Short mmCIF file of C-alpha atoms (C1' of nucleotides) in Angstrom, two decimals:
data_model
loop_
_atom_site.label_atom_id
_atom_site.label_comp_id
_atom_site.label_asym_id
_atom_site.label_seq_id
_atom_site.Cartn_x
_atom_site.Cartn_y
_atom_site.Cartn_z
CA MET A 13 53.36 -27.88 -20.50
CA SER A 14 50.25 -28.70 -22.45
CA TYR A 15 47.47 -26.43 -21.31
CA ARG A 16 47.17 -22.69 -21.33
CA ARG A 17 44.04 -20.64 -21.08
CA SER A 18 42.92 -19.72 -24.55
CA PRO A 19 41.03 -16.45 -25.12
CA LEU A 20 37.97 -18.56 -25.76
CA MET A 21 38.29 -20.23 -22.39
CA GLU A 22 39.00 -16.89 -20.76
CA GLU A 23 35.76 -15.63 -22.14
CA ARG A 24 33.82 -18.62 -20.96
CA LEU A 25 35.18 -18.15 -17.46
CA ALA A 26 34.17 -14.51 -17.41
CA ASN A 27 30.83 -15.63 -18.69
CA ASN A 28 30.42 -18.04 -15.81
CA ARG A 29 31.15 -15.32 -13.32
CA GLU A 30 28.59 -13.09 -14.96
CA ARG A 31 26.05 -15.90 -14.98
CA ILE A 32 26.52 -16.40 -11.26
CA LEU A 33 26.07 -12.70 -10.59
CA LEU A 34 23.00 -12.54 -12.77
CA ALA A 35 21.45 -15.61 -11.20
CA THR A 36 21.99 -14.20 -7.74
CA ARG A 37 20.57 -10.88 -8.76
CA LYS A 38 17.52 -12.54 -10.23
CA LEU A 39 16.87 -14.67 -7.18
CA VAL A 40 17.38 -11.81 -4.76
CA SER A 41 15.12 -9.48 -6.66
CA GLU A 42 12.41 -12.12 -6.77
CA GLY A 43 12.57 -13.48 -3.26
CA GLY A 44 15.20 -11.58 -1.35
CA PHE A 45 18.49 -12.89 -0.03
CA ARG A 46 16.61 -15.65 1.68
CA GLU A 47 15.79 -17.30 -1.63
CA ALA A 48 19.30 -17.02 -2.94
CA GLN A 49 20.87 -20.15 -1.50
CA ILE A 50 24.03 -21.35 -3.18
CA SER A 51 22.26 -24.37 -4.59
CA ALA A 52 19.51 -22.21 -6.05
CA VAL A 53 22.03 -19.83 -7.57
CA ALA A 54 23.85 -22.79 -9.09
CA THR A 55 20.65 -24.17 -10.59
CA VAL A 56 19.59 -20.84 -12.07
CA ALA A 57 23.08 -20.22 -13.42
CA GLY A 58 23.11 -23.73 -14.86
CA ILE A 59 26.29 -24.82 -13.11
CA SER A 60 27.30 -26.83 -10.06
CA THR A 61 27.56 -25.51 -6.54
CA GLY A 62 31.27 -26.14 -6.50
CA MET A 63 31.81 -23.78 -9.43
CA ILE A 64 30.54 -20.85 -7.46
CA TYR A 65 33.46 -21.23 -5.11
CA ARG A 66 35.93 -20.88 -7.95
CA TYR A 67 34.64 -17.39 -8.48
CA PHE A 68 33.64 -16.22 -5.01
CA PRO A 69 35.30 -17.10 -1.71
CA SER A 70 31.98 -17.30 0.09
CA LYS A 71 28.31 -16.61 -0.22
CA ALA A 72 28.75 -13.39 1.73
CA ASP A 73 31.30 -12.14 -0.79
CA LEU A 74 28.98 -12.97 -3.63
CA PHE A 75 26.16 -11.08 -1.98
CA VAL A 76 28.32 -8.08 -1.28
CA GLU A 77 29.36 -7.87 -4.91
CA VAL A 78 25.82 -8.18 -6.20
CA LEU A 79 24.63 -5.62 -3.71
CA GLY A 80 27.40 -3.18 -4.56
CA ALA A 81 26.89 -3.41 -8.30
CA ALA A 82 23.13 -2.95 -8.10
CA VAL A 83 23.41 -0.03 -5.75
CA ASP A 84 26.12 1.68 -7.78
CA GLN A 85 23.93 1.49 -10.84
CA GLU A 86 21.01 2.91 -8.91
CA ILE A 87 23.13 5.68 -7.44
CA LYS A 88 24.27 6.69 -10.88
CA ILE A 89 20.70 7.06 -12.10
CA LEU A 90 19.71 8.86 -8.94
CA THR A 91 22.60 11.29 -9.21
CA GLN A 92 21.54 12.18 -12.72
CA ALA A 93 18.01 12.79 -11.53
CA ALA A 94 19.40 15.04 -8.80
CA ALA A 95 21.38 17.18 -11.25
CA GLY A 96 19.99 20.41 -12.68
CA HIS A 97 19.46 23.99 -11.75
CA GLU A 98 15.93 23.98 -10.46
CA PRO A 99 15.27 24.99 -6.83
CA ALA A 100 16.34 22.38 -4.30
CA GLY A 101 12.78 21.45 -3.41
CA GLU A 102 12.04 20.59 -6.98
CA ARG A 103 15.24 18.63 -7.45
CA LEU A 104 14.52 16.68 -4.31
CA GLY A 105 11.07 15.87 -5.58
CA LYS A 106 12.43 14.63 -8.89
CA THR A 107 15.02 12.48 -7.20
CA VAL A 108 12.64 10.88 -4.74
CA THR A 109 10.14 10.21 -7.49
CA CYS A 110 12.84 8.66 -9.61
CA PHE A 111 13.83 6.25 -6.90
CA VAL A 112 10.31 5.35 -5.89
CA ARG A 113 9.14 4.79 -9.45
CA ARG A 114 12.05 2.54 -10.18
CA ALA A 115 11.48 0.60 -7.00
CA LEU A 116 7.81 0.16 -7.79
CA LYS A 117 8.61 -1.04 -11.26
CA GLY A 118 10.80 -3.85 -9.90
CA PRO A 119 12.36 -6.33 -10.01
CA ASN A 120 14.89 -3.80 -8.95
CA LEU A 121 17.26 -4.76 -6.26
CA ALA A 122 18.12 -1.52 -4.65
CA TYR A 123 15.10 -1.21 -2.48
CA ALA A 124 15.04 -4.85 -1.49
CA PHE A 125 18.66 -4.39 -0.59
CA ILE A 126 18.28 -1.40 1.59
CA ALA A 127 15.56 -3.07 3.58
CA GLU A 128 16.48 -6.69 3.91
CA PRO A 129 17.73 -9.01 6.59
CA VAL A 130 21.05 -10.66 6.14
CA ASP A 131 24.06 -11.96 7.98
CA PRO A 132 26.43 -9.55 9.67
CA GLU A 133 29.01 -9.41 6.91
CA VAL A 134 26.51 -8.41 4.28
CA ASP A 135 24.80 -6.13 6.71
CA THR A 136 27.84 -3.92 6.94
CA ALA A 137 27.82 -3.54 3.19
CA ARG A 138 24.11 -2.77 3.27
CA LEU A 139 24.61 0.03 5.76
CA ARG A 140 27.24 1.57 3.52
CA CYS A 141 24.75 1.44 0.68
CA ARG A 142 22.02 3.18 2.61
CA LYS A 143 24.55 5.84 3.44
CA LYS A 144 25.33 6.26 -0.25
CA PHE A 145 21.68 6.83 -0.99
CA GLY A 146 21.48 9.30 1.82
CA ASP A 147 24.45 11.20 0.44
CA VAL A 148 22.65 11.89 -2.81
CA PHE A 149 19.93 13.64 -0.86
CA LYS A 150 22.33 15.29 1.49
CA ALA A 151 24.05 16.98 -1.42
CA ILE A 152 20.76 18.50 -2.55
CA LEU A 153 19.99 19.70 0.95
CA VAL A 154 23.38 21.30 1.51
CA GLU A 155 23.18 23.17 -1.75
CA GLY A 156 19.61 24.24 -1.04
CA MET A 157 20.58 25.63 2.33
CA GLN A 158 23.54 27.50 0.86
CA LYS A 159 21.28 29.17 -1.66
CA GLY A 160 18.79 30.00 1.04
CA GLU A 161 16.14 27.88 -0.66
CA LEU A 162 15.78 25.56 2.28
CA PRO A 163 15.58 26.29 6.00
CA GLU A 164 18.56 25.36 8.16
CA GLN A 165 18.52 21.71 9.19
CA ASP A 166 20.87 18.85 9.92
CA PRO A 167 21.43 17.47 6.43
CA ASP A 168 22.61 14.07 7.69
CA ALA A 169 19.48 13.59 9.74
CA SER A 170 17.16 14.86 7.05
CA ALA A 171 18.81 12.71 4.41
CA ALA A 172 18.46 9.63 6.61
CA CYS A 173 14.83 10.50 7.27
CA ILE A 174 14.13 10.78 3.56
CA VAL A 175 15.68 7.41 2.81
CA GLY A 176 13.77 5.88 5.69
CA ALA A 177 10.51 7.52 4.72
CA PHE A 178 10.31 6.20 1.21
CA THR A 179 11.78 2.84 2.10
CA GLU A 180 9.11 2.27 4.68
CA ALA A 181 6.38 3.55 2.43
CA LEU A 182 7.58 1.14 -0.23
CA VAL A 183 8.37 -2.05 1.62
CA GLY A 184 6.40 -1.48 4.81
CA PRO A 185 2.84 -2.42 5.66
CA ILE A 186 1.25 -0.15 3.08
CA GLY A 187 3.81 -1.14 0.47
CA PRO A 188 3.06 -2.42 -3.00
CA THR A 189 1.24 -5.72 -2.75
CA THR A 190 -1.45 -5.78 -5.37
CA ARG A 191 -1.73 -2.19 -6.43
CA ASN A 192 -2.79 -0.88 -9.77
CA THR A 193 -0.92 1.76 -11.69
CA GLN A 194 -3.15 4.57 -10.50
CA ASP A 195 -2.65 3.68 -6.85
CA LYS A 196 1.05 3.48 -7.42
CA GLU A 197 1.21 6.93 -8.95
CA ARG A 198 -0.79 8.27 -6.05
CA LEU A 199 1.69 6.70 -3.64
CA VAL A 200 4.60 8.19 -5.55
CA ALA A 201 2.98 11.60 -5.35
CA SER A 202 2.26 11.27 -1.63
CA ILE A 203 5.80 10.30 -0.81
CA GLN A 204 7.16 13.10 -2.93
CA SER A 205 4.98 15.73 -1.27
CA PHE A 206 5.89 14.41 2.13
CA CYS A 207 9.60 14.67 1.47
CA ILE A 208 9.45 18.11 -0.11
CA ARG A 209 7.43 19.54 2.75
CA ALA A 210 9.73 17.77 5.21
CA VAL A 211 12.80 19.68 4.13
CA GLY A 212 10.91 22.94 3.84
CA GLY A 213 11.13 22.97 0.08
CA ALA A 214 7.48 23.60 -0.72
CA PRO A 215 6.95 26.39 -3.24
CA MET B 19 -3.89 -40.19 42.37
CA SER B 20 -1.01 -38.66 44.25
CA TYR B 21 0.10 -35.56 42.44
CA ARG B 22 -1.82 -32.43 41.70
CA ARG B 23 -0.39 -29.03 40.93
CA SER B 24 -0.23 -27.05 44.10
CA PRO B 25 -0.59 -23.26 43.99
CA LEU B 26 3.09 -23.08 44.85
CA MET B 27 4.00 -25.18 41.86
CA GLU B 28 1.60 -23.22 39.69
CA GLU B 29 3.45 -20.10 40.67
CA ARG B 30 6.82 -21.56 39.91
CA LEU B 31 5.67 -22.54 36.45
CA ALA B 32 4.37 -19.08 35.73
CA ASN B 33 7.67 -17.82 37.02
CA ASN B 34 9.58 -19.97 34.55
CA ARG B 35 7.53 -18.66 31.70
CA GLU B 36 8.21 -15.12 32.79
CA ARG B 37 11.91 -15.85 33.12
CA ILE B 38 12.01 -17.16 29.57
CA LEU B 39 10.27 -14.06 28.25
CA LEU B 40 12.56 -11.78 30.20
CA ALA B 41 15.68 -13.60 29.09
CA THR B 42 14.60 -13.38 25.47
CA ARG B 43 13.78 -9.73 25.83
CA LYS B 44 17.15 -9.04 27.38
CA LEU B 45 19.08 -10.87 24.69
CA VAL B 46 17.12 -9.29 21.85
CA SER B 47 17.52 -5.81 23.22
CA GLU B 48 21.24 -6.33 23.61
CA GLY B 49 22.10 -8.11 20.40
CA GLY B 50 18.96 -8.44 18.32
CA PHE B 51 17.13 -11.61 17.44
CA ARG B 52 20.35 -13.01 16.12
CA GLU B 53 21.77 -13.30 19.60
CA ALA B 54 18.68 -14.89 21.05
CA GLN B 55 19.27 -18.54 20.23
CA ILE B 56 17.31 -21.04 22.27
CA SER B 57 20.44 -22.17 24.06
CA ALA B 58 21.35 -18.62 24.98
CA VAL B 59 17.86 -17.93 26.23
CA ALA B 60 18.01 -21.08 28.31
CA THR B 61 21.33 -20.07 29.82
CA VAL B 62 20.19 -16.57 30.68
CA ALA B 63 16.92 -17.86 32.10
CA GLY B 64 18.85 -20.42 34.11
CA ILE B 65 17.00 -23.45 32.76
CA SER B 66 17.50 -26.15 30.16
CA THR B 67 16.69 -25.84 26.48
CA GLY B 68 14.05 -28.53 26.76
CA MET B 69 12.12 -26.46 29.29
CA ILE B 70 11.54 -23.71 26.79
CA TYR B 71 9.50 -26.09 24.71
CA ARG B 72 7.20 -26.78 27.62
CA TYR B 73 6.17 -23.15 27.48
CA PHE B 74 6.46 -22.22 23.81
CA PRO B 75 5.78 -24.44 20.80
CA SER B 76 8.69 -22.97 18.87
CA LYS B 77 11.25 -20.24 18.83
CA ALA B 78 9.12 -18.25 16.41
CA ASP B 79 6.19 -18.32 18.83
CA LEU B 80 8.43 -17.15 21.62
CA PHE B 81 9.71 -14.28 19.52
CA VAL B 82 6.24 -13.27 18.44
CA GLU B 83 5.09 -13.09 22.04
CA VAL B 84 8.09 -11.06 23.17
CA LEU B 85 7.68 -8.76 20.20
CA GLY B 86 3.98 -8.28 20.78
CA ALA B 87 4.32 -7.52 24.47
CA ALA B 88 7.10 -5.00 23.97
CA VAL B 89 5.32 -3.25 21.16
CA ASP B 90 2.01 -3.11 23.02
CA GLN B 91 3.73 -1.44 25.92
CA GLU B 92 5.39 1.03 23.61
CA ILE B 93 2.13 1.74 21.78
CA LYS B 94 0.42 2.49 25.06
CA ILE B 95 3.03 5.07 25.98
CA LEU B 96 2.97 6.54 22.50
CA THR B 97 -0.80 6.83 22.50
CA GLN B 98 -0.65 8.76 25.74
CA ALA B 99 1.92 11.10 24.26
CA ALA B 100 -0.35 11.59 21.26
CA ALA B 101 -3.33 12.58 23.39
CA GLY B 102 -4.16 16.21 24.15
CA HIS B 103 -5.78 19.18 22.56
CA GLU B 104 -2.81 21.01 21.11
CA PRO B 105 -2.65 21.58 17.34
CA ALA B 106 -1.85 18.44 15.37
CA GLY B 107 1.63 19.61 14.45
CA GLU B 108 2.53 19.99 18.07
CA ARG B 109 1.04 16.64 19.06
CA LEU B 110 2.92 14.94 16.28
CA GLY B 111 6.13 16.52 17.47
CA LYS B 112 5.56 15.34 21.01
CA THR B 113 4.80 11.81 19.89
CA VAL B 114 7.79 11.50 17.62
CA THR B 115 10.06 12.90 20.28
CA CYS B 116 8.64 10.48 22.81
CA PHE B 117 9.40 7.52 20.62
CA VAL B 118 12.82 8.67 19.57
CA ARG B 119 13.93 9.53 23.11
CA ARG B 120 12.82 6.15 24.37
CA ALA B 121 14.58 4.39 21.55
CA LEU B 122 17.78 6.31 22.20
CA LYS B 123 17.63 5.49 25.85
CA GLY B 124 17.50 1.74 25.13
CA PRO B 125 17.76 -1.10 25.73
CA ASN B 126 14.28 -0.77 24.46
CA LEU B 127 13.03 -3.40 22.14
CA ALA B 128 10.56 -1.56 20.05
CA TYR B 129 12.97 0.07 17.72
CA ALA B 130 15.18 -2.98 17.35
CA PHE B 131 12.01 -4.83 16.57
CA ILE B 132 10.74 -2.58 13.90
CA ALA B 133 14.05 -2.70 12.10
CA GLU B 134 15.41 -6.18 12.43
CA PRO B 135 15.90 -9.20 10.26
CA VAL B 136 14.08 -12.35 11.15
CA ASP B 137 12.49 -15.44 9.75
CA PRO B 138 9.24 -15.22 7.80
CA GLU B 139 6.93 -16.15 10.65
CA VAL B 140 8.21 -13.43 12.91
CA ASP B 141 8.41 -11.04 10.04
CA THR B 142 4.67 -11.10 9.60
CA ALA B 143 4.29 -10.10 13.23
CA ARG B 144 6.84 -7.36 12.77
CA LEU B 145 4.95 -5.88 9.88
CA ARG B 146 1.81 -5.79 11.97
CA CYS B 147 3.74 -3.95 14.65
CA ARG B 148 5.07 -1.32 12.29
CA LYS B 149 1.52 -0.82 11.15
CA LYS B 150 0.44 -0.30 14.73
CA PHE B 151 3.04 2.41 15.18
CA GLY B 152 1.92 4.00 11.95
CA ASP B 153 -1.68 4.01 13.15
CA VAL B 154 -0.81 6.19 16.12
CA PHE B 155 0.50 8.81 13.73
CA LYS B 156 -2.29 8.31 11.26
CA ALA B 157 -4.84 9.18 13.93
CA ILE B 158 -3.09 12.48 14.58
CA LEU B 159 -2.97 13.26 10.89
CA VAL B 160 -6.62 12.47 10.24
CA GLU B 161 -7.74 14.64 13.10
CA GLY B 162 -5.41 17.44 12.03
CA MET B 163 -6.83 17.40 8.51
CA GLN B 164 -10.40 17.43 9.80
CA LYS B 165 -9.67 20.50 11.85
CA GLY B 166 -7.95 22.13 8.92
CA GLU B 167 -4.67 22.29 10.80
CA LEU B 168 -2.86 20.13 8.30
CA PRO B 169 -2.92 20.17 4.51
CA GLU B 170 -4.69 17.33 2.69
CA GLN B 171 -2.47 14.27 2.34
CA ASP B 172 -2.69 10.50 2.27
CA PRO B 173 -2.56 9.71 5.98
CA ASP B 174 -1.46 6.11 5.40
CA ALA B 175 1.47 7.15 3.29
CA SER B 176 2.47 9.99 5.59
CA ALA B 177 2.23 7.78 8.65
CA ALA B 178 4.42 5.14 7.02
CA CYS B 179 6.90 7.81 6.00
CA ILE B 180 7.10 9.10 9.55
CA VAL B 181 7.76 5.66 10.97
CA GLY B 182 10.36 5.04 8.28
CA ALA B 183 11.99 8.40 8.77
CA PHE B 184 12.73 8.11 12.43
CA THR B 185 13.53 4.43 12.23
CA GLU B 186 16.21 5.05 9.65
CA ALA B 187 17.54 8.07 11.46
CA LEU B 188 17.82 5.93 14.58
CA VAL B 189 19.17 2.61 13.38
CA GLY B 190 20.62 3.65 10.05
CA PRO B 191 24.11 4.79 9.18
CA ILE B 192 23.91 8.01 11.14
CA GLY B 193 22.21 6.24 14.01
CA PRO B 194 23.36 6.32 17.60
CA THR B 195 26.75 4.66 17.83
CA THR B 196 28.88 6.66 20.19
CA ARG B 197 26.92 9.79 20.73
CA ASN B 198 26.85 11.97 23.77
CA THR B 199 23.67 13.32 25.29
CA GLN B 200 23.93 16.63 23.51
CA ASP B 201 24.28 15.02 20.11
CA LYS B 202 21.34 12.80 20.89
CA GLU B 203 19.13 15.72 21.80
CA ARG B 204 20.15 17.44 18.61
CA LEU B 205 19.18 14.33 16.65
CA VAL B 206 15.84 14.16 18.44
CA ALA B 207 15.19 17.78 17.53
CA SER B 208 16.19 17.28 13.91
CA ILE B 209 13.92 14.31 13.47
CA GLN B 210 11.06 16.13 15.15
CA SER B 211 11.41 19.19 12.92
CA PHE B 212 11.63 17.03 9.85
CA CYS B 213 8.43 15.19 10.68
CA ILE B 214 6.46 18.29 11.62
CA ARG B 215 7.43 20.09 8.43
CA ALA B 216 6.73 16.92 6.46
CA VAL B 217 3.06 16.85 7.35
CA GLY B 218 2.69 20.61 6.96
CA GLY B 219 2.28 21.15 10.66
CA ALA B 220 4.81 23.91 11.13
CA PRO B 221 3.46 26.88 13.10
"C1'" DT C 22 45.52 -38.78 -30.87
"C1'" DA C 23 47.65 -38.67 -26.27
"C1'" DA C 24 49.37 -36.68 -22.16
"C1'" DA C 25 49.17 -32.69 -19.15
"C1'" DA C 26 46.68 -29.25 -17.06
"C1'" DA C 27 42.64 -27.05 -15.81
"C1'" DA C 28 37.63 -26.87 -15.33
"C1'" DT C 29 33.60 -28.95 -13.54
"C1'" DT C 30 30.77 -31.92 -10.98
"C1'" DG C 31 27.90 -33.22 -7.06
"C1'" DA C 32 27.98 -36.38 -3.32
"C1'" DA C 33 30.06 -36.14 1.05
"C1'" DT C 34 31.28 -33.24 4.90
"C1'" DA C 35 30.98 -29.37 8.03
"C1'" DT C 36 28.43 -26.20 10.65
"C1'" DA C 37 25.12 -24.13 13.30
"C1'" DA C 38 21.05 -23.96 15.49
"C1'" DA C 39 16.29 -25.85 16.58
"C1'" DT C 40 13.86 -29.55 18.47
"C1'" DT C 41 13.10 -34.07 20.76
"C1'" DC C 42 12.96 -37.60 24.20
"C1'" DA C 43 14.94 -41.18 27.27
"C1'" DT C 44 16.47 -40.39 31.74
"C1'" DT C 45 16.67 -38.19 36.24
"C1'" DA C 46 14.94 -35.14 39.86
"C1'" DA C 47 11.27 -33.06 42.34
"C1'" DT C 48 6.68 -32.76 44.07
"C1'" DT C 49 2.39 -34.39 45.88
"C1'" DG C 50 -1.04 -36.97 48.66
"C1'" DA C 51 -1.67 -41.10 51.34
"C1'" DT D 28 8.41 -42.56 53.65
"C1'" DC D 29 6.59 -44.35 49.40
"C1'" DA D 30 4.37 -44.73 45.02
"C1'" DA D 31 2.42 -41.92 41.47
"C1'" DT D 32 2.88 -38.18 38.72
"C1'" DT D 33 4.86 -34.31 36.82
"C1'" DA D 34 8.90 -31.20 36.00
"C1'" DA D 35 13.36 -30.71 34.26
"C1'" DT D 36 17.57 -32.00 32.03
"C1'" DG D 37 20.83 -32.00 28.20
"C1'" DA D 38 22.87 -35.19 25.02
"C1'" DA D 39 21.33 -36.95 20.78
"C1'" DT D 40 18.74 -36.03 16.65
"C1'" DT D 41 17.00 -33.28 12.95
"C1'" DT D 42 17.14 -29.83 9.66
"C1'" DA D 43 18.83 -26.68 6.52
"C1'" DT D 44 22.59 -24.85 4.19
"C1'" DA D 45 27.26 -23.67 3.19
"C1'" DT D 46 31.51 -25.52 1.80
"C1'" DT D 47 34.92 -28.97 0.27
"C1'" DC D 48 37.29 -32.28 -2.58
"C1'" DA D 49 38.00 -36.85 -4.90
"C1'" DA D 50 36.62 -38.17 -9.25
"C1'" DT D 51 35.35 -36.94 -13.99
"C1'" DT D 52 35.20 -34.21 -18.06
"C1'" DT D 53 37.04 -30.83 -21.02
"C1'" DT D 54 40.59 -28.18 -23.06
"C1'" DT D 55 45.06 -27.43 -24.78
"C1'" DT D 56 49.45 -28.36 -27.02
"C1'" DA D 57 52.71 -31.42 -29.08
#
DNA sequence: TAAAAAATTGAATATAAATTCATTAATTGA
DNA sequence: TCAATTAATGAATTTATATTCAATTTTTTA
């Protein structure tokens, strides 16, 4: 035999994979999944289209991985924001604000992800992700109800409503098009108040 | 000359157009826009694909018309539900419940419409539609604030949040998959409570 | 440096769905 | 019924991407 992967080569391969993921992430965060065609990903990553298929079985698989990684990162941050010993209403407010601010700062994938059109395979993954986001809020609600800080309510429904509320407020018709910082902060505050009142967590 | 459209023919043409719209509506409400390919529409309508292009310049135009008609109908019903002289919180509750019940009853297009993936042209129309739904709620909120029944809030943001909240609760991860009537009514009630509390309209 | 193996390329192919248009069928008025 | 005109068909074309693979380049070891 006269070829064996050297550590150097190994590294370059891993590098390629990373480049593909990064390129996809960049394209998606700029123009959504729609703009992330294989050829575009290849161009941005500086490789050929064929290469992509040495690392990912299909475009759907690539998307699912990018989606998963971005969401996991976001969930981690969100979970930290949700931690603490303040009353549930306050914690909810902090968490919502955290998400919304990050989304407004963009290019951040999470919110594009939870709202965007894709093919069925990726869609399944997207639903799972929305559920994950919901679970962060659900945990706050359950604890708040246990402590008697929040009125009784269906935590699954309320959590879904919260995710839906800020998603729509962010990517919907009134979403961030050409807004200045002040407007953005006002939007953040409005969404936060809405969600806190919604779960009965107003002081 | 020896051909001129007779009233009979005129009627048949109008009939074809209607059949195309109905077929599209049926397919979309069953399987979303994804399932409504031109060939499928043609089959369901019982005509050839070519025919469709005698009535609609493109698939996007067809979709936009179907979307618009369905949403207008829904808006009309919603506006009626929003009318009345009860306190704003109560009116909001009625309106939300009306929408959610109708969506759960399906096949009703409106909610599939406001949540589904499509190409850019149709997407613009969809955004307009979501805005229309929001405006129904905004009107309630503005009036409620004027009368001092609701706390001050950004009515655009709150309206968007409401639309987002029930949309997500309906089509999101906890949405209606295999739910019995009782579960559905519980979901309706949960969403309603959430929205009423959210705008500060609790009694 | 040369041969073997693997990595990389990108043009060619596959796929899926929208749109067209030459052809055929149906309708109208004389 | 016939000629003129329009309606209707659906196979062929177009379009837009994803995916493959024969050919090329690079890397490794002897």
